[in-house]
mmCIF file with all atom_site columns, C-alpha atoms in Angstrom:
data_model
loop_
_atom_site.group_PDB
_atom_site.id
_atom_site.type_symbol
_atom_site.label_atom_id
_atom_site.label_alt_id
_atom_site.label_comp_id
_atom_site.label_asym_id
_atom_site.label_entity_id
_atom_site.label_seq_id
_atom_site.pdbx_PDB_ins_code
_atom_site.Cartn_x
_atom_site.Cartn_y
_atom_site.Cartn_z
_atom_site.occupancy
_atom_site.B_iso_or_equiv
_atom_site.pdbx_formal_charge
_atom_site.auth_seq_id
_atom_site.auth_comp_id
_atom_site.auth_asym_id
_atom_site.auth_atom_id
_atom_site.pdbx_PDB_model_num
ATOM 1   C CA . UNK A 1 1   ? 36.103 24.800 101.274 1.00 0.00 ? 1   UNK A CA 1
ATOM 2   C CA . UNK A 1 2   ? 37.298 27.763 103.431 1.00 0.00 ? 2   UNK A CA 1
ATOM 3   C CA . UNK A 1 3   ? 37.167 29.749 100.451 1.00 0.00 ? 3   UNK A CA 1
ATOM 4   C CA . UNK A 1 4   ? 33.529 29.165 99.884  1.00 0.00 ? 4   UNK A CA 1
ATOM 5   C CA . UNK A 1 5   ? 32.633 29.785 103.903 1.00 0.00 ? 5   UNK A CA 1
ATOM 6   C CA . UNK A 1 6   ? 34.559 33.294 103.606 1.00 0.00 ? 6   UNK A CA 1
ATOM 7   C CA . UNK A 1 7   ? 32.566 34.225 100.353 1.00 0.00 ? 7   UNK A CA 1
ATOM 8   C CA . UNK A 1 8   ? 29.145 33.256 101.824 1.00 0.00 ? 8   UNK A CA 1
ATOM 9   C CA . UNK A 1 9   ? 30.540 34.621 105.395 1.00 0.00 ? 9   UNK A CA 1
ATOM 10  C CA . UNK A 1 10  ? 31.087 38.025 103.035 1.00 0.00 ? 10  UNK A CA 1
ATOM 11  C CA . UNK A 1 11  ? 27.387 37.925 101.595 1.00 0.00 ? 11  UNK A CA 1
ATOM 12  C CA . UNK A 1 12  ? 25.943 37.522 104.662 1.00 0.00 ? 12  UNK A CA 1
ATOM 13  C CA . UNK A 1 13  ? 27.302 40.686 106.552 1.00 0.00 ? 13  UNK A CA 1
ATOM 14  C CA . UNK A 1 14  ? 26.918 42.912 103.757 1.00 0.00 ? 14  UNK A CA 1
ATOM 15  C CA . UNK A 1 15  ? 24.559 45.106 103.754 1.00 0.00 ? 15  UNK A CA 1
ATOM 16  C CA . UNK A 1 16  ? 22.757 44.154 100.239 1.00 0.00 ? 16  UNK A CA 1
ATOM 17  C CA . UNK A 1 17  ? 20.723 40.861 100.157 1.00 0.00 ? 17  UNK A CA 1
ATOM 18  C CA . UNK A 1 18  ? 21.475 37.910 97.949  1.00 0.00 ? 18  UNK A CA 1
ATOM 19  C CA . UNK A 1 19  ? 18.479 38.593 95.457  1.00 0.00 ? 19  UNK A CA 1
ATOM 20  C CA . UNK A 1 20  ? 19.287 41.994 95.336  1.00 0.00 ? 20  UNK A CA 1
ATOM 21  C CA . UNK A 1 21  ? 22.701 41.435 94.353  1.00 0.00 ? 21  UNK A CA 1
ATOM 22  C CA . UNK A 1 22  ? 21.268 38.792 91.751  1.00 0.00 ? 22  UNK A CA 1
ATOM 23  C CA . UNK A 1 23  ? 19.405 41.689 90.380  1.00 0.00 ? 23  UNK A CA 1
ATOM 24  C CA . UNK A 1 24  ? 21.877 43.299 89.219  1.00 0.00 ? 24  UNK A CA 1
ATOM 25  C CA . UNK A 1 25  ? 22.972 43.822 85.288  1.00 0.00 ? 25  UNK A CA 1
ATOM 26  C CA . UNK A 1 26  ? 25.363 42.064 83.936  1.00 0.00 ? 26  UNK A CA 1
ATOM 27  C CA . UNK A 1 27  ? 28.446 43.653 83.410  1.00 0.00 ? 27  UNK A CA 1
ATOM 28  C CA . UNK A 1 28  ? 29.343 41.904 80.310  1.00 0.00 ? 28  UNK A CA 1
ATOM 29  C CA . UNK A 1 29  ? 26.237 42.617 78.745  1.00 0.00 ? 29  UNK A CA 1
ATOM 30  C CA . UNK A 1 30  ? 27.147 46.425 78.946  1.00 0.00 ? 30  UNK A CA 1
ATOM 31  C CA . UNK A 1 31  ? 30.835 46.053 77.752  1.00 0.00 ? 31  UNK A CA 1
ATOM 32  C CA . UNK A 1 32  ? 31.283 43.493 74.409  1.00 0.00 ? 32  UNK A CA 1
ATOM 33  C CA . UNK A 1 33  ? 34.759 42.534 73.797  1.00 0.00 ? 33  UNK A CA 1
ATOM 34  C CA . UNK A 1 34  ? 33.866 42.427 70.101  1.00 0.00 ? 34  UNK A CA 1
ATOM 35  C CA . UNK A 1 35  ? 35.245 44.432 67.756  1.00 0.00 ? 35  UNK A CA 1
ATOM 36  C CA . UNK A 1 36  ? 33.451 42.384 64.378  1.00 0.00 ? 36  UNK A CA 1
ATOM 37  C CA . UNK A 1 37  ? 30.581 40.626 63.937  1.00 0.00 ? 37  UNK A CA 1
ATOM 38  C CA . UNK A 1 38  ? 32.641 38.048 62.768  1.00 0.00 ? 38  UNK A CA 1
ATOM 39  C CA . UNK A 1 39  ? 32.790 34.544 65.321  1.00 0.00 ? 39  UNK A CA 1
ATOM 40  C CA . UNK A 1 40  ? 35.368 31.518 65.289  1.00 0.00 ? 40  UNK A CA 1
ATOM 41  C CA . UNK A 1 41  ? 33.654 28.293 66.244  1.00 0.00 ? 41  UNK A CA 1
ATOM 42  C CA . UNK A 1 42  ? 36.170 25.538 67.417  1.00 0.00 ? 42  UNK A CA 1
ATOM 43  C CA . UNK A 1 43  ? 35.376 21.882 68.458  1.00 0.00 ? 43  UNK A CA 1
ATOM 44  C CA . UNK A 1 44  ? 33.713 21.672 65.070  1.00 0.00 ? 44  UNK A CA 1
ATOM 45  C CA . UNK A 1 45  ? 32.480 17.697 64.355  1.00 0.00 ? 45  UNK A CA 1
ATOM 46  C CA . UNK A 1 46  ? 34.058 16.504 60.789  1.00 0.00 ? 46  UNK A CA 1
ATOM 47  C CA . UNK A 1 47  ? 30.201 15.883 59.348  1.00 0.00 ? 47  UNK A CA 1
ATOM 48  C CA . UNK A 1 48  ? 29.493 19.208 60.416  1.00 0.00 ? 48  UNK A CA 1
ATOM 49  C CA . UNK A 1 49  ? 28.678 21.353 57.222  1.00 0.00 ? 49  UNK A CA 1
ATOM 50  C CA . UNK A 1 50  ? 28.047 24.877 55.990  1.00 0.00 ? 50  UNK A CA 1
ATOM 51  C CA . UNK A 1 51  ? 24.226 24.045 55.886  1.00 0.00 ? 51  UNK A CA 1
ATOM 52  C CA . UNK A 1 52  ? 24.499 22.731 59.631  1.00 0.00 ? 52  UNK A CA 1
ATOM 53  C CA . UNK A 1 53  ? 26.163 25.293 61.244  1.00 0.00 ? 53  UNK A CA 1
ATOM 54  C CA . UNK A 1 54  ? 23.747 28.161 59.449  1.00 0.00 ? 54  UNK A CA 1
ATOM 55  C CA . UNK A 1 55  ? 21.436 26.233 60.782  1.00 0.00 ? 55  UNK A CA 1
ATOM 56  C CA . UNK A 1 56  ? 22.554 26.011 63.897  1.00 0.00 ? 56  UNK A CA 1
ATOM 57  C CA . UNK A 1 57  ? 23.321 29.592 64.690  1.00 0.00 ? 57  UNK A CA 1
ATOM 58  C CA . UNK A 1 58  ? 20.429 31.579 62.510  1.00 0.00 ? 58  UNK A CA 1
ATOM 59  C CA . UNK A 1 59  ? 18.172 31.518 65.403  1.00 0.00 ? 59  UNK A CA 1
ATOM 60  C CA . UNK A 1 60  ? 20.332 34.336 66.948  1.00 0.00 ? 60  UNK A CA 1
ATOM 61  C CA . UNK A 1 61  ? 20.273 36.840 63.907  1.00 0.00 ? 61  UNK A CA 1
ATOM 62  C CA . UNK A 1 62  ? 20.567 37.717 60.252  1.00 0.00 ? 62  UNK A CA 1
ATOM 63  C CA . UNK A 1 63  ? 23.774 35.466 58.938  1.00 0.00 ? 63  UNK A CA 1
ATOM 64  C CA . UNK A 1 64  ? 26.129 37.300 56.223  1.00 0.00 ? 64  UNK A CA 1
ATOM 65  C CA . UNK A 1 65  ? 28.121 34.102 56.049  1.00 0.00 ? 65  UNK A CA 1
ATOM 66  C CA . UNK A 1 66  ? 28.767 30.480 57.723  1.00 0.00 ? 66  UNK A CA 1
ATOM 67  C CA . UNK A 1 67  ? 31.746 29.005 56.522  1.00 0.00 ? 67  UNK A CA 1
ATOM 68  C CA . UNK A 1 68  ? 33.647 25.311 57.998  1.00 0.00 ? 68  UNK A CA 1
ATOM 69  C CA . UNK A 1 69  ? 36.842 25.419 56.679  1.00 0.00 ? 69  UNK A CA 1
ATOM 70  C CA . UNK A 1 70  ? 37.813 22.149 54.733  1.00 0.00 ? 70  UNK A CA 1
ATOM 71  C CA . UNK A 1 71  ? 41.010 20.359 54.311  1.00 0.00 ? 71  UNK A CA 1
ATOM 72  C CA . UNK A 1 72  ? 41.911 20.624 50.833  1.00 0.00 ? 72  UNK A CA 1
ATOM 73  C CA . UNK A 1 73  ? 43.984 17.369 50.166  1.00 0.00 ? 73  UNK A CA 1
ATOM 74  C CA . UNK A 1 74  ? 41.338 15.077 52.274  1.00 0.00 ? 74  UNK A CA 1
ATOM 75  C CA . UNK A 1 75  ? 38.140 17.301 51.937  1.00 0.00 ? 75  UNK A CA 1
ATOM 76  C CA . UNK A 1 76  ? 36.881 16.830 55.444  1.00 0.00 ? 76  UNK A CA 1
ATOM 77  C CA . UNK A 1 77  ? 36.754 19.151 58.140  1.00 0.00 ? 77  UNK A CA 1
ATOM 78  C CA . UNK A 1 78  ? 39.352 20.727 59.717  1.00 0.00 ? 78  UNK A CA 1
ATOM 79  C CA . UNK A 1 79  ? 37.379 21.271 62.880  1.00 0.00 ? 79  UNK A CA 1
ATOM 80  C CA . UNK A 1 80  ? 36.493 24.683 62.967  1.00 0.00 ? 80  UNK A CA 1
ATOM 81  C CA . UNK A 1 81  ? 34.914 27.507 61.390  1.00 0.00 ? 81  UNK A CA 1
ATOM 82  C CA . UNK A 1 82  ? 33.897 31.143 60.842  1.00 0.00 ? 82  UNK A CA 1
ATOM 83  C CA . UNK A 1 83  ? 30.230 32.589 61.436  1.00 0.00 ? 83  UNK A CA 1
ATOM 84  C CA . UNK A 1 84  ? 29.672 36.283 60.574  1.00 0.00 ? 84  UNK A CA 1
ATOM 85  C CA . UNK A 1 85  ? 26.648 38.460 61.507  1.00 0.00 ? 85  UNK A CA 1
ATOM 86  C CA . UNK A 1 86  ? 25.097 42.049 60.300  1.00 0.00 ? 86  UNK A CA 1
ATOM 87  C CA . UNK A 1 87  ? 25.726 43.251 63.899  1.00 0.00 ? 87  UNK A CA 1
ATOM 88  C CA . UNK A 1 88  ? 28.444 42.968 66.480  1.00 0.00 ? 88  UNK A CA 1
ATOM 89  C CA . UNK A 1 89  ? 25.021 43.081 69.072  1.00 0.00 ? 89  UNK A CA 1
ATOM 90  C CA . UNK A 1 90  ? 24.054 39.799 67.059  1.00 0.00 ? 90  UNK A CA 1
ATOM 91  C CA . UNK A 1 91  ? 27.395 38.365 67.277  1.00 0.00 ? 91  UNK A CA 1
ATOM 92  C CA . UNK A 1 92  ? 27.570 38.790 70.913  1.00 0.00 ? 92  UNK A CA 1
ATOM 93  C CA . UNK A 1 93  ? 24.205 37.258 71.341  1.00 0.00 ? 93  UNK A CA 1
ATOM 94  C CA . UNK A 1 94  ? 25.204 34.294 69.299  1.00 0.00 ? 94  UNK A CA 1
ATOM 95  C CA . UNK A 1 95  ? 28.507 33.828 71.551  1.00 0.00 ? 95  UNK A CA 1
ATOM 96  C CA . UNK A 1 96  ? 26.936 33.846 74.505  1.00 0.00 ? 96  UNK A CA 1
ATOM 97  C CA . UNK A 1 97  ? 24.087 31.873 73.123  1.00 0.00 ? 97  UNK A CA 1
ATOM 98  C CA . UNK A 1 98  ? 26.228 28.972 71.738  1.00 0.00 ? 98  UNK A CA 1
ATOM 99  C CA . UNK A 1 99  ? 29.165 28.909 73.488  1.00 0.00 ? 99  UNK A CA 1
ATOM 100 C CA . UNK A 1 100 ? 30.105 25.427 75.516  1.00 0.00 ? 100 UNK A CA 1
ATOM 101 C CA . UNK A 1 101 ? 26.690 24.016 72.972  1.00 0.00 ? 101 UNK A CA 1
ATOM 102 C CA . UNK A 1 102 ? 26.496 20.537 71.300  1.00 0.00 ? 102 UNK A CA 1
ATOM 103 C CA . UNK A 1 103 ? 26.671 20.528 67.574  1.00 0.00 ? 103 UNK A CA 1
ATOM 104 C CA . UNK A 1 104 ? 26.940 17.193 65.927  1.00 0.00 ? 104 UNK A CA 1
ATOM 105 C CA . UNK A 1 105 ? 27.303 15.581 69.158  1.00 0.00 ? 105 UNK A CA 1
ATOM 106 C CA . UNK A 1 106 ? 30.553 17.948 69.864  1.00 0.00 ? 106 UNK A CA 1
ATOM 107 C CA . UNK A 1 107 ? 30.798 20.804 72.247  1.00 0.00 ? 107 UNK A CA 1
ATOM 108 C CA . UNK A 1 108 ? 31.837 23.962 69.891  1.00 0.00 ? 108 UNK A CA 1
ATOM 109 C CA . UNK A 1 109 ? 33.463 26.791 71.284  1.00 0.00 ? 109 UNK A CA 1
ATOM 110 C CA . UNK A 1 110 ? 32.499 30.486 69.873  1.00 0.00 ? 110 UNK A CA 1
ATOM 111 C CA . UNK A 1 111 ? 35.304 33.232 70.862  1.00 0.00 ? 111 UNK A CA 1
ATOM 112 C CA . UNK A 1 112 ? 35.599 36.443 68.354  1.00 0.00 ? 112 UNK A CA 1
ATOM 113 C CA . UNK A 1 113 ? 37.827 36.150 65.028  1.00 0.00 ? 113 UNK A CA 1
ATOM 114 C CA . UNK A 1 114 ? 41.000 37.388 65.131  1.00 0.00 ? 114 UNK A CA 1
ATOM 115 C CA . UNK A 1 115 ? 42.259 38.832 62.089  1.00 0.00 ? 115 UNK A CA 1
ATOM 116 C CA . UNK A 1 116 ? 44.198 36.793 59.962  1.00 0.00 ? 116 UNK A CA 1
ATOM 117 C CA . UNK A 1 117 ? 48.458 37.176 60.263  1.00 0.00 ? 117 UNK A CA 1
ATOM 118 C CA . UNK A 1 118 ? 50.412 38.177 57.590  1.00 0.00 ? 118 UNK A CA 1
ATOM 119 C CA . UNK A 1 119 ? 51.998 35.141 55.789  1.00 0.00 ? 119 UNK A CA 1
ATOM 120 C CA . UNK A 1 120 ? 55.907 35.082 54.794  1.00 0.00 ? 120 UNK A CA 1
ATOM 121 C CA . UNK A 1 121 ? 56.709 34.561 51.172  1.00 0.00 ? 121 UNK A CA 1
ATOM 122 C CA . UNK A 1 122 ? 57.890 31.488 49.746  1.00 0.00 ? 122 UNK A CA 1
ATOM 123 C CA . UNK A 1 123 ? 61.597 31.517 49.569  1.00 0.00 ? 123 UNK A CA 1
ATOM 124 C CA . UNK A 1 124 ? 62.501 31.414 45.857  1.00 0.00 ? 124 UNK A CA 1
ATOM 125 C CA . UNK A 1 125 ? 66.272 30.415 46.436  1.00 0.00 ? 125 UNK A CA 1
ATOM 126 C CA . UNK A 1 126 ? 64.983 26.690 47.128  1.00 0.00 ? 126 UNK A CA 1
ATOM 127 C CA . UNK A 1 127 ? 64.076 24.441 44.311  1.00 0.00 ? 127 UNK A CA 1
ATOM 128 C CA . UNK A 1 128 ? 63.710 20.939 44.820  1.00 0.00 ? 128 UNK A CA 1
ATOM 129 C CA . UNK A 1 129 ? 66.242 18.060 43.293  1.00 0.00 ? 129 UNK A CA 1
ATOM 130 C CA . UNK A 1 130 ? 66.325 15.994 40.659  1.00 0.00 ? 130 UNK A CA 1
ATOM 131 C CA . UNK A 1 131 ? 64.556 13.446 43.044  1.00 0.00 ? 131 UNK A CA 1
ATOM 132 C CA . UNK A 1 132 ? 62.397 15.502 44.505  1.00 0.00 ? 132 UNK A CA 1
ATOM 133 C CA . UNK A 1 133 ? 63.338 16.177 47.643  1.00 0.00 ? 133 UNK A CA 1
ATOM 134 C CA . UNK A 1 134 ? 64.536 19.386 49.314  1.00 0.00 ? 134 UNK A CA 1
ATOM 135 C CA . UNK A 1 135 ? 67.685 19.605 51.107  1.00 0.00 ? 135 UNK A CA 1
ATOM 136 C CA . UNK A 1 136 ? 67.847 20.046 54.361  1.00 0.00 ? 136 UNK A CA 1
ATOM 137 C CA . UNK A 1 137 ? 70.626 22.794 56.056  1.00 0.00 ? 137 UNK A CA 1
ATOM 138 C CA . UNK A 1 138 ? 69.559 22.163 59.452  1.00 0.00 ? 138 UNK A CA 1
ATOM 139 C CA . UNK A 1 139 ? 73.454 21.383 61.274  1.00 0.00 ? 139 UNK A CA 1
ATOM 140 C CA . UNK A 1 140 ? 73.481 19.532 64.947  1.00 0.00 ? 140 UNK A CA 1
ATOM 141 C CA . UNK A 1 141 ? 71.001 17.115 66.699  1.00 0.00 ? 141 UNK A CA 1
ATOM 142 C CA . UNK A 1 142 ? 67.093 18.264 65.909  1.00 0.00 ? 142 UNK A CA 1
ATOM 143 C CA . UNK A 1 143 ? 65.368 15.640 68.004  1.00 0.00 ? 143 UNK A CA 1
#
C-alpha cells in the first residue's frame, strides 16, 4: 500500500501530467525482442488442431505455417505448438495480440521460438538383453 501512495505521491509532483505521460509511445513497440517470425504457443488445449490454431492467429498476418505438435505413441496433443509468420513485425503483433488469450477454453501463452538444441547420439555400446530390458549401472541409493 505504501508503495502505491509513493508512486502516485511521485506522479503528482512531477512536472508532466498523468495523460501526458499516458501519451507516450510504447517502448516495446520500438524495440522487438524477436529475432524470427517464428512463435511458441504453450497452454495449448488437447482438441486444439492445426486448422484451429491457423484459425485462431490469421487475423494478425500472412501464416507460413501453424503446427501443434502431437504425441506420437497416443496421437493427442502435447500441449503446445509453433506459429510462423512472413514478418518478425507480424509475429510481434500476433504475440502481443494473443498472448494470456483463450483458445479452446485454455489460456495459451505466445513467447518467441527458441532454436532447437542439439541432441546427443544414441550410445551404440548398449543393446538390450535377451529379455528385453536394459541394464542398469547406476551404483548407490537413486531415490
Amino acid at each position: 500500500m505504501a508503495f502505491f501512495s509513493s508512486i502516485r505521491n511521485a506522479l503528482a509532483r512531477s512536472s508532466a501530467s498523468p495523460s501526458a505521460f499516458l501519451s507516450q509511445p510504447c517502448l516495446s513497440s520500438f524495440y522487438s525482442t524477436l529475432t524470427a517470425p517464428k512463435l511458441f504457443i504453450s497452454g495449448l488445449s488437447r482438441v486444439t488442431t492445426d486448422e484451429k490454431l491457423q484459425e485462431a492467429f490469421a487475423a494478425f498476418g500472412n501464416l507460413v505455417e501453424a503446427k501443434v505438435i502431437i504425441d506420437r505413441q497416443s496421437g493427442r496433443s502435447k500441449g503446445f505448438g509453433f506459429v510462423t509468420y512472413e514478418t518478425i513485425e507480424e509475429a510481434e503483433k500476433a504475440r502481443e495480440g494473443m498472448n494470456a488469450k483463450f483458445l479452446d477454453g485454455w489460456v495459451i501463452f505466445v513467447d518467441p521460438a527458441r532454436p532447437r538444441e542439439p541432441r546427443a547420439p544414441p550410445q551404440q555400446g548398449q543393446q538390450p538383453s535377451e529379455t528385453g530390458f536394459r541394464t542398469n549401472k547406476t551404483v548407490g541409493w537413486c531415490g
